[in-house]
C-alpha cells in the first residue's frame, strides 16, 4: 500500500514537472505561420456588415487570431455596403480580390474597417491585418491596401490517386481519395485556410503525370467535395488531364485533337465536371514530355491540343494551362533549347483561355538556372510561371534552403526587351494580358508539420506572397514569416532571417557552383552523381550537363556550341555569349572553360570551384551554430527537429563536396588548393552509395 502511495506521489511529481517543462500547446508545426491567437485580454471587438460564408470566416479569423489588442473596434464589410457609401472609399483599383484596412468613422464611431469589393477581398484584408499585428505592429493604426498583381495563384500537387506524392517529402498526399467524398478530413479546411492567408486562390489536385481515372465520375465527385470545402476560402480546384483519356475512358481509337469525336468527348467531359463543380478552374496538361501522351503523337501541335481542350471549358469560363516542359527523346539538340524551339513559333496561335506554363529555367528546377528564354519571347501568349516549392534538387525536406532568393532572382531578371523583367511578363504588365498566373509545385503532405520541416513552410509562404506580388523582396518575406513563426523578438528574428538568406547559396555552393547543374544521382535526385554516364538518354546523364574533361568543364551554349544563347533577346544574348560578361554564378551553364580560366578575383576556375564547395560546407556549419544559439528561445520540439536536420545537412554538404571534388580530380588530375581538405573517401566509395528507397521517386 505504502509502495503504491509512493508510486502515485512520484508519478504526480513527475507529471507536474513534465507539465511545467512542456508548453501548453503542442509545438509540432501544425499551425504554420498562423500561430497568433487573441487572448482574453486582447480579444478584439469585431462586427460584420453583410452575410456570406466568406465574410463570416473573415470575422471569425479576426476575433480568434488578432494577437494584439486593437485600440478600435473592427468592422468587416463589403465596400459596396450601403452604410459605407458616405465614406467614398478608394476601392476602385482593388479589383475583385484586393483589400483596404484603415481607421474610419462609422456611425459616429471610430472603427477599424476591413473591406474589399468582394468577400474574398475582405478575407484577404483580415489575414493582412493579422499578419500586420503578428509582425509586431499596432493593429489600431493599420493602414493597409493591396491588390494581387497576378490573377491565378496556384499550387500544383503532384499527388497520385493512391497516396504517394511525386517529389513529395512530407508524407503522403493530403487527399484521402479513398474516403472522399463522404469523409471530409478537417485538415482540408486547415489547408484552405493556410493558403487563403497568403493569397493562394487555386489548387491543381493531382499529378501532371496524370491517370485518366481522375476524370471519371467517382473522382469528379471526390474533387467536388474538396471544391466545396475550399470555396469559402476563395480557392478553386483544377485537375491535371491525361491527354489520352478519350481512348482510356471513352473507348475512342484516337486522342487526336483534330478529330471531332475527340473534341466532342472532351466537351461532354467538361460539361459533366461543371455540372458537379460549377466553379471548376480548368485543366493543367503535361503533354509529350517524359512519356506522357499528347498531340504530337498524331502529328498535331501543342497549339492544336491546347485549343481543343480550351474550347471544351470555354463556355464555362474555364482555362487550360499547357506546360512548356517538353524535350523529345528523338531530338539530339541541347535539352535547354527544346521548349523554346517548340513553343516560340506557336506564339499568337493559342485560344484566349490558354496559358502556357513555363518552368523558371530551361532545364529542371536546379539550385540555380538562368531564367527561361521563353519569358519575353512569346508576347502574344500569357505565360504562367512554374516554380517548384518542393526541393527536389535542393536537399528535399532535410536541407534548409529558403527559396525566396531563387524565386526573386528569376522574377527580377531583365529579359532584354526594354525595361521588361520576368516579373512584368508574368504579372501581365508587359503585354497587358488579362490572364496572368503563377504556379508552385507544392511541398505539402500529410506530415504533422505539412512540409516535412519548419523551414520548408517558409517556401510555401514565400511562394504565396510572391504570387500575390512578384516585386516583394525575399528578405522582407523571410522576416515576416519568421516573426509569425517564432515570435517578434529581434534576437530570434535576426538570426533566423540571416540563416534563411544564406541558405540557398550554400546549397548552390556544395552541389554545383558557377552554373553547374543536374549533377544529382539518378532517380531520387538526392545526393551527388556527377559521374553518371550510362543512362539510356544522353540528357538524363550528369556528364551531358557538365562536359568535364582533362582540359575543362561546362556546357558551351554559345555559337561554337549549342547556341542556346541566341534564344535570348540580343542584349542578353550578347552578355551570355562572352564568359567575361556572363555573371560568374552562371558561367558554366553557358561556357566550356579551361580549368585554369581566370576568375574575376584572380583565382583559377578550379581553385574557385573548390573554394565554393568549401564555402557551402562552412556556411551550413555556421547556420548550425546560429541555430544552436537559439535553443533557449525556440520550443523544444521545433528546435530539436531543425537542429537534427541541420546536422544531417552539414554531413551531407560535406558528402556532396567530397564526392564532387573526388570526381573532378579524377577527370582533371589537379591538386586541391592549399588549405582545402582532401575528400574523406575515394571516388569508388561515393559511387557505391545507393538509395533505392529514397522518398518522392516515382517507380
Ligand atoms: O522535375 C522533374 C521531375 C519529375 C516531374 C517532371 C515534370 C512530374 O523529376 O518527377 O514529373 O520534372 O515537371 O513534369
XYZ file of C-alpha atoms and ligand atoms in Angstrom:
713
model
C 0.000 0.000 0.000
C 2.736 2.330 1.060
C 4.707 1.449 -2.030
C 1.674 2.206 -4.113
C 1.210 5.615 -2.497
C 4.819 6.468 -3.067
C 4.492 5.455 -6.643
C 1.423 7.601 -7.104
C 3.118 10.521 -5.452
C 6.271 10.172 -7.513
C 4.351 9.992 -10.740
C 2.300 13.005 -9.729
C 5.517 14.905 -9.182
C 6.875 13.641 -12.457
C 3.688 14.652 -14.181
C 3.730 18.113 -12.664
C 7.359 18.515 -13.648
C 6.674 17.416 -17.173
C 3.720 19.780 -17.385
C 5.957 22.605 -16.313
C 8.543 21.683 -18.871
C 6.077 21.173 -21.703
C 4.399 24.136 -23.327
C 0.613 24.126 -23.106
C 0.294 23.834 -26.876
C 1.955 21.038 -28.787
C 4.617 22.868 -30.788
C 4.609 20.481 -33.688
C 4.450 22.993 -36.506
C 0.858 22.213 -37.446
C -0.156 25.854 -37.047
C 2.367 27.007 -39.653
C 2.730 30.798 -39.685
C -0.789 31.118 -38.301
C 0.207 30.756 -34.666
C -1.196 34.017 -33.394
C -4.195 33.841 -31.066
C -6.132 36.531 -29.339
C -6.042 36.206 -25.578
C -8.874 37.066 -23.220
C -7.294 40.437 -22.636
C -6.725 41.255 -26.291
C -9.948 39.866 -27.710
C -10.968 42.448 -30.266
C -14.487 43.689 -30.754
C -15.385 42.589 -34.259
C -18.624 43.150 -36.080
C -19.719 42.318 -39.578
C -21.946 44.015 -42.106
C -23.428 41.583 -44.608
C -23.558 37.838 -44.505
C -21.725 35.340 -46.698
C -19.743 32.275 -45.624
C -16.537 34.082 -46.545
C -17.407 37.232 -44.597
C -18.145 35.057 -41.599
C -14.710 33.469 -41.918
C -13.086 36.910 -42.049
C -14.876 37.901 -38.870
C -14.011 34.658 -37.080
C -10.340 34.862 -38.049
C -10.006 38.342 -36.595
C -11.864 37.511 -33.441
C -9.766 34.453 -32.789
C -6.348 35.342 -34.125
C -5.619 39.022 -33.764
C -2.798 38.772 -31.236
C -2.504 42.379 -30.142
C -5.210 44.435 -28.544
C -6.853 46.581 -31.194
C -7.475 50.044 -29.867
C -10.507 50.351 -32.121
C -13.485 48.110 -32.705
C -13.177 46.302 -36.028
C -15.811 46.147 -38.737
C -15.656 43.757 -41.691
C -17.813 44.767 -44.619
C -18.091 44.741 -48.367
C -17.075 48.058 -49.888
C -20.447 48.212 -51.622
C -22.347 48.031 -48.327
C -24.798 50.940 -48.142
C -23.544 52.056 -44.751
C -20.075 52.722 -46.182
C -21.309 54.828 -49.101
C -20.655 58.173 -47.457
C -17.007 57.257 -46.808
C -16.193 57.378 -50.546
C -13.500 54.754 -50.117
C -10.793 54.486 -52.776
C -11.661 50.927 -53.703
C -11.792 51.237 -57.482
C -8.349 49.788 -58.025
C -8.722 46.931 -55.579
C -10.309 44.755 -58.239
C -12.136 41.693 -57.029
C -9.514 40.382 -54.621
C -7.839 43.466 -53.161
C -8.422 44.834 -49.670
C -8.357 48.030 -47.722
C -7.843 48.241 -43.956
C -7.999 51.655 -42.334
C -9.454 53.598 -39.437
C -12.710 55.344 -40.383
C -15.622 56.984 -38.618
C -18.652 54.799 -38.972
C -21.994 55.757 -37.433
C -20.171 58.395 -35.421
C -17.678 55.880 -34.017
C -14.002 55.436 -34.752
C -13.590 51.945 -36.162
C -11.007 49.936 -37.996
C -12.592 48.955 -41.283
C -11.582 45.801 -43.161
C -13.095 45.924 -46.605
C -12.865 44.907 -50.256
C -15.065 44.784 -53.321
C -15.796 41.101 -52.736
C -15.936 38.917 -49.662
C -12.670 37.299 -50.803
C -11.041 40.721 -50.707
C -12.365 41.200 -47.168
C -10.954 37.822 -46.104
C -7.535 38.728 -47.542
C -7.810 42.013 -45.636
C -8.469 40.134 -42.397
C -5.405 37.971 -42.947
C -3.330 41.028 -43.849
C -4.325 42.667 -40.577
C -3.439 39.538 -38.598
C -0.090 39.367 -40.405
C 0.486 43.041 -39.670
C -0.221 42.569 -35.966
C 1.697 39.290 -35.690
C 4.731 41.018 -37.148
C 4.757 43.349 -34.186
C 2.676 46.284 -35.481
C -0.216 48.048 -33.796
C -3.461 46.962 -35.419
C -5.292 50.134 -34.437
C -3.063 52.249 -36.649
C -3.181 49.879 -39.597
C -3.493 51.428 -42.997
C -3.170 48.561 -45.434
C -4.125 48.411 -49.052
C -3.167 45.846 -51.617
C -4.472 44.029 -54.670
C -2.863 40.943 -56.168
C -0.720 41.610 -59.219
C -1.196 38.068 -60.505
C -4.630 36.644 -61.144
C -4.123 32.885 -60.747
C -2.022 31.931 -57.736
C -1.992 28.183 -57.781
C -0.446 25.220 -56.076
C 0.282 22.219 -58.256
C 0.087 18.951 -56.350
C 1.980 16.099 -57.920
C -0.194 13.754 -55.858
C -1.041 10.309 -57.116
C -4.531 8.973 -56.546
C -3.271 6.073 -54.428
C -1.322 8.215 -51.964
C 2.323 8.853 -52.882
C 3.380 12.321 -53.924
C 5.849 12.533 -56.784
C 8.787 14.575 -55.484
C 6.965 14.858 -52.177
C 8.998 14.610 -48.973
C 6.362 15.348 -46.337
C 4.471 12.111 -46.147
C 1.662 11.000 -48.402
C -0.947 13.040 -50.210
C -3.252 15.117 -48.028
C -6.176 13.971 -50.132
C -7.600 10.697 -48.999
C -9.252 9.868 -52.299
C -10.448 6.578 -50.910
C -12.699 8.057 -48.220
C -13.742 11.079 -50.259
C -16.342 12.369 -50.960
C -18.037 11.098 -47.790
C -15.352 11.856 -45.273
C -14.055 15.402 -45.352
C -10.997 15.479 -43.167
C -10.984 18.712 -41.118
C -7.465 19.118 -42.360
C -8.817 20.070 -45.791
C -10.229 23.191 -44.171
C -6.952 23.957 -42.431
C -5.195 23.578 -45.777
C -7.554 26.027 -47.434
C -7.221 28.484 -44.576
C -3.412 28.407 -44.726
C -3.500 29.042 -48.457
C -6.048 31.826 -48.184
C -3.880 33.514 -45.563
C -1.171 34.035 -48.195
C -3.468 34.710 -51.129
C -3.357 31.377 -52.957
C -6.620 31.049 -54.872
C -6.421 27.754 -56.726
C -5.084 24.252 -56.498
C -4.438 21.512 -59.036
C -5.269 18.378 -57.103
C -3.484 15.619 -58.999
C -0.116 14.849 -60.557
C 0.718 16.174 -64.030
C 1.828 12.637 -64.733
C -1.875 12.010 -64.660
C -4.081 8.985 -64.556
C -7.267 9.173 -66.606
C -9.179 7.904 -63.527
C -9.193 11.430 -62.109
C -11.714 12.306 -64.836
C -14.186 9.532 -64.023
C -17.493 10.306 -62.293
C -16.462 8.962 -58.860
C -13.287 11.048 -58.857
C -15.101 14.142 -60.073
C -17.424 13.723 -57.081
C -14.391 13.465 -54.793
C -12.859 16.603 -56.302
C -16.235 18.326 -55.852
C -16.156 17.602 -52.116
C -12.772 19.294 -51.888
C -14.035 22.188 -54.026
C -16.960 22.683 -51.621
C -14.592 22.775 -48.663
C -12.213 25.212 -50.327
C -14.790 27.570 -51.875
C -15.460 29.826 -48.862
C -11.709 30.377 -48.668
C -11.596 31.710 -52.230
C -9.902 28.611 -53.633
C -10.910 26.842 -56.827
C -9.934 23.373 -57.860
C -8.291 22.379 -61.126
C -7.331 18.960 -62.455
C -4.405 17.623 -64.413
C -5.817 15.973 -67.513
C -4.352 12.950 -69.228
C -4.396 13.668 -72.926
C -5.228 10.108 -73.915
C -8.316 9.951 -71.662
C -10.712 9.756 -74.649
C -9.102 6.425 -75.509
C -8.757 5.119 -71.968
C -12.146 6.220 -70.671
C -14.138 6.920 -73.803
C -13.166 3.891 -75.846
C -12.173 6.052 -78.819
C -9.492 4.850 -81.206
C -7.541 8.091 -81.045
C -6.896 11.176 -78.927
C -6.004 13.279 -81.981
C -7.151 16.794 -81.079
C -8.248 17.421 -84.663
C -10.709 14.547 -84.591
C -14.251 15.856 -83.957
C -15.140 12.800 -81.873
C -12.213 13.576 -79.557
C -13.236 17.216 -79.214
C -16.820 16.109 -78.516
C -15.640 13.697 -75.823
C -13.739 16.453 -74.038
C -16.653 18.841 -74.362
C -19.009 16.316 -72.775
C -16.434 15.637 -70.052
C -16.094 19.341 -69.304
C -19.894 19.702 -69.159
C -20.021 16.793 -66.720
C -17.353 18.326 -64.484
C -19.053 21.728 -64.432
C -22.386 20.153 -63.516
C -20.687 18.889 -60.352
C -18.173 21.693 -59.763
C -19.715 24.882 -61.167
C -16.628 26.992 -60.491
C -14.101 24.387 -61.674
C -10.942 26.246 -62.711
C -9.781 24.175 -65.665
C -7.124 21.734 -66.819
C -3.364 21.507 -66.437
C -1.650 19.379 -69.076
C 1.754 17.769 -69.392
C 1.828 16.521 -72.959
C 4.530 14.805 -74.953
C 7.022 15.024 -72.182
C 8.725 12.203 -70.330
C 6.431 9.562 -71.753
C 3.128 11.421 -71.383
C 0.712 11.236 -74.318
C -0.032 14.360 -76.329
C -0.982 15.869 -79.663
C 2.478 15.251 -81.118
C 1.654 11.531 -81.098
C -0.674 12.340 -84.006
C 1.455 14.932 -85.754
C -0.683 17.720 -84.284
C 0.902 20.653 -82.457
C 0.769 21.682 -78.817
C -1.448 24.531 -80.022
C -3.940 22.100 -81.538
C -4.071 20.148 -78.293
C -4.398 23.158 -76.004
C -7.020 24.890 -78.138
C -9.198 21.813 -78.424
C -9.288 21.477 -74.618
C -9.748 25.211 -74.233
C -12.858 25.075 -76.410
C -14.317 22.432 -74.110
C -14.014 24.545 -70.950
C -14.580 27.940 -72.564
C -18.394 28.015 -72.270
C -17.974 27.534 -68.522
C -15.276 30.167 -68.077
C -12.516 27.585 -67.570
C -8.905 27.768 -68.664
C -6.172 25.428 -69.868
C -2.648 25.595 -68.500
C -0.432 23.882 -71.025
C 3.072 23.070 -69.825
C 6.095 24.012 -71.889
C 8.264 21.438 -70.096
C 8.941 19.308 -73.164
C 12.009 17.640 -74.528
C 11.901 14.820 -77.022
C 13.927 11.644 -76.975
C 14.212 11.968 -80.735
C 15.749 15.439 -80.599
C 19.534 15.477 -80.297
C 19.578 19.250 -79.730
C 20.570 20.770 -76.382
C 17.719 19.969 -73.997
C 17.790 23.552 -72.737
C 16.699 24.745 -76.195
C 13.841 22.417 -76.922
C 10.889 24.114 -75.184
C 11.659 27.401 -76.903
C 12.131 25.714 -80.279
C 8.773 24.018 -79.936
C 6.690 26.820 -78.419
C 8.039 30.109 -79.744
C 6.620 29.511 -83.262
C 3.203 28.912 -81.686
C 3.014 32.406 -80.211
C -0.244 34.004 -81.282
C -1.954 30.732 -82.120
C -3.374 29.895 -78.688
C -7.019 30.439 -77.745
C -7.613 33.282 -75.308
C -8.280 30.943 -72.372
C -4.939 29.119 -72.707
C -1.886 29.873 -70.622
C 1.477 28.338 -71.367
C 3.080 27.286 -68.094
C 6.856 27.660 -68.148
C 9.337 26.456 -65.534
C 11.598 29.170 -64.149
C 14.602 27.769 -66.010
C 15.139 25.794 -69.174
C 16.209 22.503 -67.589
C 14.509 21.497 -64.392
C 14.325 23.367 -61.076
C 18.057 23.253 -60.433
C 19.565 25.093 -57.437
C 20.416 27.833 -59.917
C 19.308 28.299 -63.510
C 19.245 31.381 -65.709
C 15.654 32.478 -66.437
C 13.828 30.518 -69.129
C 14.308 32.126 -72.571
C 10.577 31.763 -73.297
C 9.896 34.625 -70.867
C 9.747 37.612 -73.130
C 9.762 35.537 -76.316
C 6.005 34.886 -76.563
C 4.431 38.318 -76.177
C 1.071 37.250 -77.606
C 0.631 34.391 -75.139
C 0.048 34.693 -71.408
C 2.881 32.775 -69.759
C 2.381 31.272 -66.345
C 5.429 30.897 -64.106
C 6.046 27.439 -62.656
C 8.247 27.324 -59.584
C 8.999 24.211 -57.584
C 8.358 24.689 -53.872
C 9.239 21.102 -53.045
C 13.019 20.975 -53.120
C 13.577 18.041 -55.438
C 17.101 19.163 -56.280
C 17.931 21.184 -53.173
C 18.204 18.577 -50.471
C 14.486 17.790 -50.313
C 12.894 18.047 -46.875
C 16.012 17.841 -44.731
C 18.295 20.560 -46.121
C 17.473 24.103 -45.148
C 17.195 26.111 -48.355
C 14.978 29.181 -48.350
C 13.774 29.608 -51.904
C 12.791 33.282 -51.680
C 16.091 34.380 -53.283
C 15.771 31.736 -56.022
C 12.266 32.945 -56.905
C 13.115 36.657 -56.827
C 16.346 36.226 -58.761
C 14.305 34.868 -61.675
C 11.464 37.367 -61.325
C 13.864 40.290 -61.272
C 15.815 39.124 -64.337
C 15.704 41.516 -67.286
C 14.579 39.873 -70.494
C 16.472 42.355 -72.659
C 13.348 43.852 -74.185
C 13.340 47.418 -72.939
C 12.610 47.553 -69.248
C 10.837 44.209 -69.256
C 11.556 41.776 -66.423
C 10.365 38.223 -65.980
C 8.017 39.552 -63.268
C 6.452 42.012 -65.700
C 5.857 39.190 -68.187
C 4.272 37.043 -65.500
C 2.100 39.741 -63.943
C 0.884 40.805 -67.369
C 2.172 44.364 -67.095
C 4.401 43.920 -70.099
C 1.747 42.934 -72.646
C -1.424 43.801 -70.734
C -2.632 40.219 -70.696
C -5.937 39.588 -68.965
C -4.887 36.146 -67.776
C -1.860 36.001 -65.506
C -0.636 33.256 -63.245
C 1.999 31.698 -61.059
C 2.110 28.035 -60.080
C 4.152 26.407 -57.350
C 4.730 22.665 -57.182
C 3.605 22.018 -53.626
C 5.780 20.671 -50.819
C 2.767 19.628 -48.782
C 1.936 16.181 -47.486
C 0.196 14.636 -44.507
C 3.167 15.107 -42.161
C 2.049 16.799 -38.995
C 4.005 19.943 -39.914
C 2.705 19.778 -43.501
C 6.061 20.240 -45.241
C 8.448 17.857 -43.521
C 10.232 20.572 -41.542
C 9.578 24.040 -40.145
C 11.773 25.919 -42.603
C 10.102 24.269 -45.588
C 6.950 26.069 -44.531
C 8.713 29.306 -45.422
C 8.915 28.231 -49.066
C 5.162 27.661 -49.271
C 4.706 31.026 -47.593
C 7.174 32.832 -49.876
C 5.565 31.375 -52.966
C 2.140 32.665 -51.935
C 3.425 36.124 -51.104
C 5.339 36.418 -54.387
C 2.394 35.167 -56.405
C 0.401 38.000 -54.859
C 3.157 40.495 -55.536
C 6.177 39.344 -57.570
C 8.041 42.515 -56.627
C 8.280 41.742 -52.902
C 11.782 41.126 -51.655
C 12.960 37.801 -50.318
C 14.446 39.119 -47.077
C 11.264 41.014 -46.218
C 9.204 37.876 -46.744
C 11.636 35.865 -44.620
C 11.301 38.425 -41.857
C 7.516 38.417 -41.736
C 7.484 34.619 -41.891
C 9.997 34.365 -39.051
C 8.048 36.838 -36.928
C 4.851 34.880 -37.319
C 6.558 31.510 -36.911
C 8.903 32.171 -33.992
C 7.688 35.450 -32.477
C 8.792 39.027 -32.966
C 11.809 39.117 -30.637
C 14.636 40.551 -32.782
C 17.100 38.206 -31.079
C 15.460 35.318 -32.848
C 14.162 37.014 -35.986
C 17.589 38.413 -36.903
C 19.485 35.092 -36.836
C 16.620 33.180 -38.476
C 16.446 35.620 -41.394
C 20.226 35.541 -41.661
C 20.248 31.735 -41.872
C 17.487 31.751 -44.436
C 19.094 34.333 -46.663
C 22.381 32.419 -46.838
C 20.891 29.001 -47.184
C 20.088 28.674 -50.896
C 23.517 29.932 -51.944
C 25.067 27.369 -49.617
C 23.219 24.610 -51.474
C 24.414 26.005 -54.806
C 27.953 26.062 -53.456
C 28.071 22.483 -52.216
C 26.087 20.923 -55.078
C 27.356 22.801 -58.128
C 28.820 26.308 -58.210
C 29.271 28.593 -61.264
C 26.098 27.441 -63.025
C 26.814 23.715 -62.974
C 23.548 21.800 -62.969
C 21.881 18.438 -62.966
C 24.670 16.627 -61.144
C 22.323 14.700 -58.860
C 22.207 10.943 -58.592
C 19.767 9.041 -60.758
C 16.073 8.804 -59.951
C 15.776 10.205 -56.455
C 17.942 13.275 -57.203
C 19.106 13.474 -53.614
C 22.861 13.039 -53.447
C 25.758 13.609 -55.838
C 26.208 11.701 -59.090
C 28.365 13.838 -61.419
C 29.982 10.670 -62.781
C 26.721 9.138 -64.062
C 27.061 8.472 -67.780
C 25.365 5.202 -68.598
C 21.678 6.150 -68.704
C 19.846 5.455 -71.909
C 19.115 9.005 -72.967
C 22.075 11.378 -73.132
C 20.256 14.237 -71.363
C 19.492 12.075 -68.340
C 23.214 11.871 -67.540
C 25.062 14.441 -65.447
C 28.086 14.148 -67.777
C 25.851 15.595 -70.528
C 25.476 18.769 -68.441
C 28.978 19.384 -67.106
C 31.062 18.025 -70.004
C 34.173 17.907 -67.856
C 37.363 16.525 -69.397
C 41.058 16.870 -68.805
C 41.066 20.359 -70.333
C 37.997 21.989 -68.901
C 34.389 21.988 -67.767
C 30.989 23.472 -68.683
C 28.350 23.396 -71.426
C 29.162 25.592 -74.399
C 25.855 27.236 -75.243
C 27.432 29.959 -77.382
C 27.748 29.972 -81.169
C 30.598 27.474 -81.026
C 28.327 25.118 -79.084
C 24.552 24.668 -78.960
C 23.912 28.401 -79.413
C 21.174 28.389 -76.795
C 22.224 31.971 -76.012
C 20.562 33.026 -79.271
C 17.188 32.237 -77.707
C 17.546 35.298 -75.505
C 16.902 38.867 -76.673
C 20.012 40.309 -78.367
C 21.242 42.398 -75.446
C 21.023 39.459 -73.047
C 22.372 37.016 -75.636
C 25.377 39.272 -76.109
C 26.181 39.224 -72.401
C 25.823 35.451 -72.203
C 27.913 34.917 -75.349
C 31.054 36.085 -73.605
C 32.414 34.482 -70.425
C 33.722 37.866 -69.299
C 30.243 39.407 -69.324
C 28.348 36.332 -68.152
C 27.573 36.560 -64.429
C 30.046 34.181 -62.796
C 27.199 32.481 -60.966
C 26.006 31.224 -64.397
C 29.385 30.812 -66.080
C 29.482 27.077 -66.737
C 25.842 26.980 -67.794
C 26.891 28.894 -70.917
C 30.591 28.200 -71.366
C 33.059 25.370 -71.524
C 36.198 26.778 -69.958
C 39.672 25.540 -69.154
C 40.326 24.578 -65.548
C 42.861 27.384 -65.362
C 40.447 30.065 -66.663
C 40.968 33.196 -64.556
C 38.005 34.287 -62.467
C 37.404 37.943 -61.674
C 39.096 37.556 -58.306
C 42.247 36.244 -59.983
C 41.835 32.614 -58.945
C 41.759 29.793 -61.452
C 38.357 28.307 -62.158
C 39.398 25.076 -60.423
C 40.591 26.787 -57.265
C 37.458 28.941 -57.272
C 35.274 25.856 -57.575
C 36.980 24.170 -54.647
C 36.577 27.309 -52.565
C 32.861 27.425 -53.333
C 32.450 23.806 -52.276
C 34.329 24.656 -49.074
C 32.178 27.699 -48.519
C 28.998 25.678 -48.975
C 30.020 23.365 -46.164
C 31.227 26.116 -43.857
C 28.019 28.099 -44.346
C 25.999 25.129 -43.161
C 28.317 24.795 -40.161
C 27.700 28.454 -39.393
C 23.928 28.038 -39.789
C 24.062 25.170 -37.333
C 25.884 27.283 -34.838
C 23.367 30.081 -35.228
C 20.521 27.668 -34.618
C 22.294 26.244 -31.543
C 22.349 29.741 -30.125
C 18.579 29.975 -30.487
C 17.886 26.935 -28.365
C 16.670 28.853 -25.311
C 14.240 30.822 -27.451
C 12.533 28.131 -29.509
C 10.170 25.454 -28.239
C 11.914 22.111 -27.807
C 10.050 20.172 -30.473
C 10.633 22.504 -33.382
C 14.143 23.349 -32.217
C 15.145 19.703 -31.995
C 13.908 18.717 -35.417
C 15.619 21.610 -37.161
C 18.825 21.014 -35.194
C 18.836 17.393 -36.311
C 18.134 18.339 -39.897
C 20.982 20.849 -39.844
C 23.301 18.127 -38.583
C 22.201 15.935 -41.492
C 22.699 18.828 -43.874
C 26.194 19.518 -42.611
C 27.169 15.890 -43.017
C 25.641 15.756 -46.477
C 27.064 19.069 -47.628
C 30.447 17.531 -46.895
C 29.405 14.386 -48.763
C 28.409 16.482 -51.780
C 31.658 18.424 -51.649
C 33.893 15.443 -51.207
C 32.186 13.284 -53.808
C 32.228 16.103 -56.351
C 35.859 17.004 -55.751
C 36.926 13.351 -55.859
C 35.238 13.054 -59.222
C 36.524 16.330 -60.698
C 40.030 15.377 -59.598
C 39.688 12.012 -61.306
C 38.971 13.956 -64.507
C 41.418 16.862 -64.285
C 44.206 15.365 -62.155
C 44.672 18.694 -60.366
C 45.681 19.111 -56.731
C 43.431 20.901 -54.265
C 44.436 24.456 -53.388
C 46.343 24.884 -50.143
C 44.103 24.712 -47.094
C 41.366 22.594 -48.680
C 40.994 19.174 -47.149
C 41.148 16.004 -49.239
C 37.855 14.115 -49.681
C 37.175 11.720 -46.849
C 36.800 8.671 -49.126
C 37.951 7.664 -52.562
C 35.737 8.066 -55.604
C 34.739 4.400 -55.665
C 33.179 4.797 -52.215
C 30.997 7.698 -53.315
C 29.965 5.883 -56.465
C 28.920 2.874 -54.431
C 26.320 4.760 -52.361
C 22.820 3.657 -53.353
C 19.426 4.859 -52.144
C 16.824 2.744 -53.889
C 14.118 3.551 -51.356
C 14.507 7.327 -51.202
C 11.148 9.117 -50.993
C 9.348 11.003 -53.737
C 10.824 8.976 -56.555
C 8.236 7.594 -58.944
C 8.519 3.876 -59.565
O 11.226 17.829 -62.100
C 11.003 16.725 -62.936
C 10.703 15.579 -62.038
C 9.572 14.698 -62.484
C 8.409 15.602 -62.906
C 8.863 16.435 -64.096
C 7.816 17.431 -64.555
C 6.055 15.311 -62.614
O 11.876 14.831 -61.841
O 9.236 13.875 -61.402
O 7.247 14.888 -63.205
O 10.001 17.176 -63.789
O 7.926 18.590 -64.187
O 6.912 17.057 -65.287
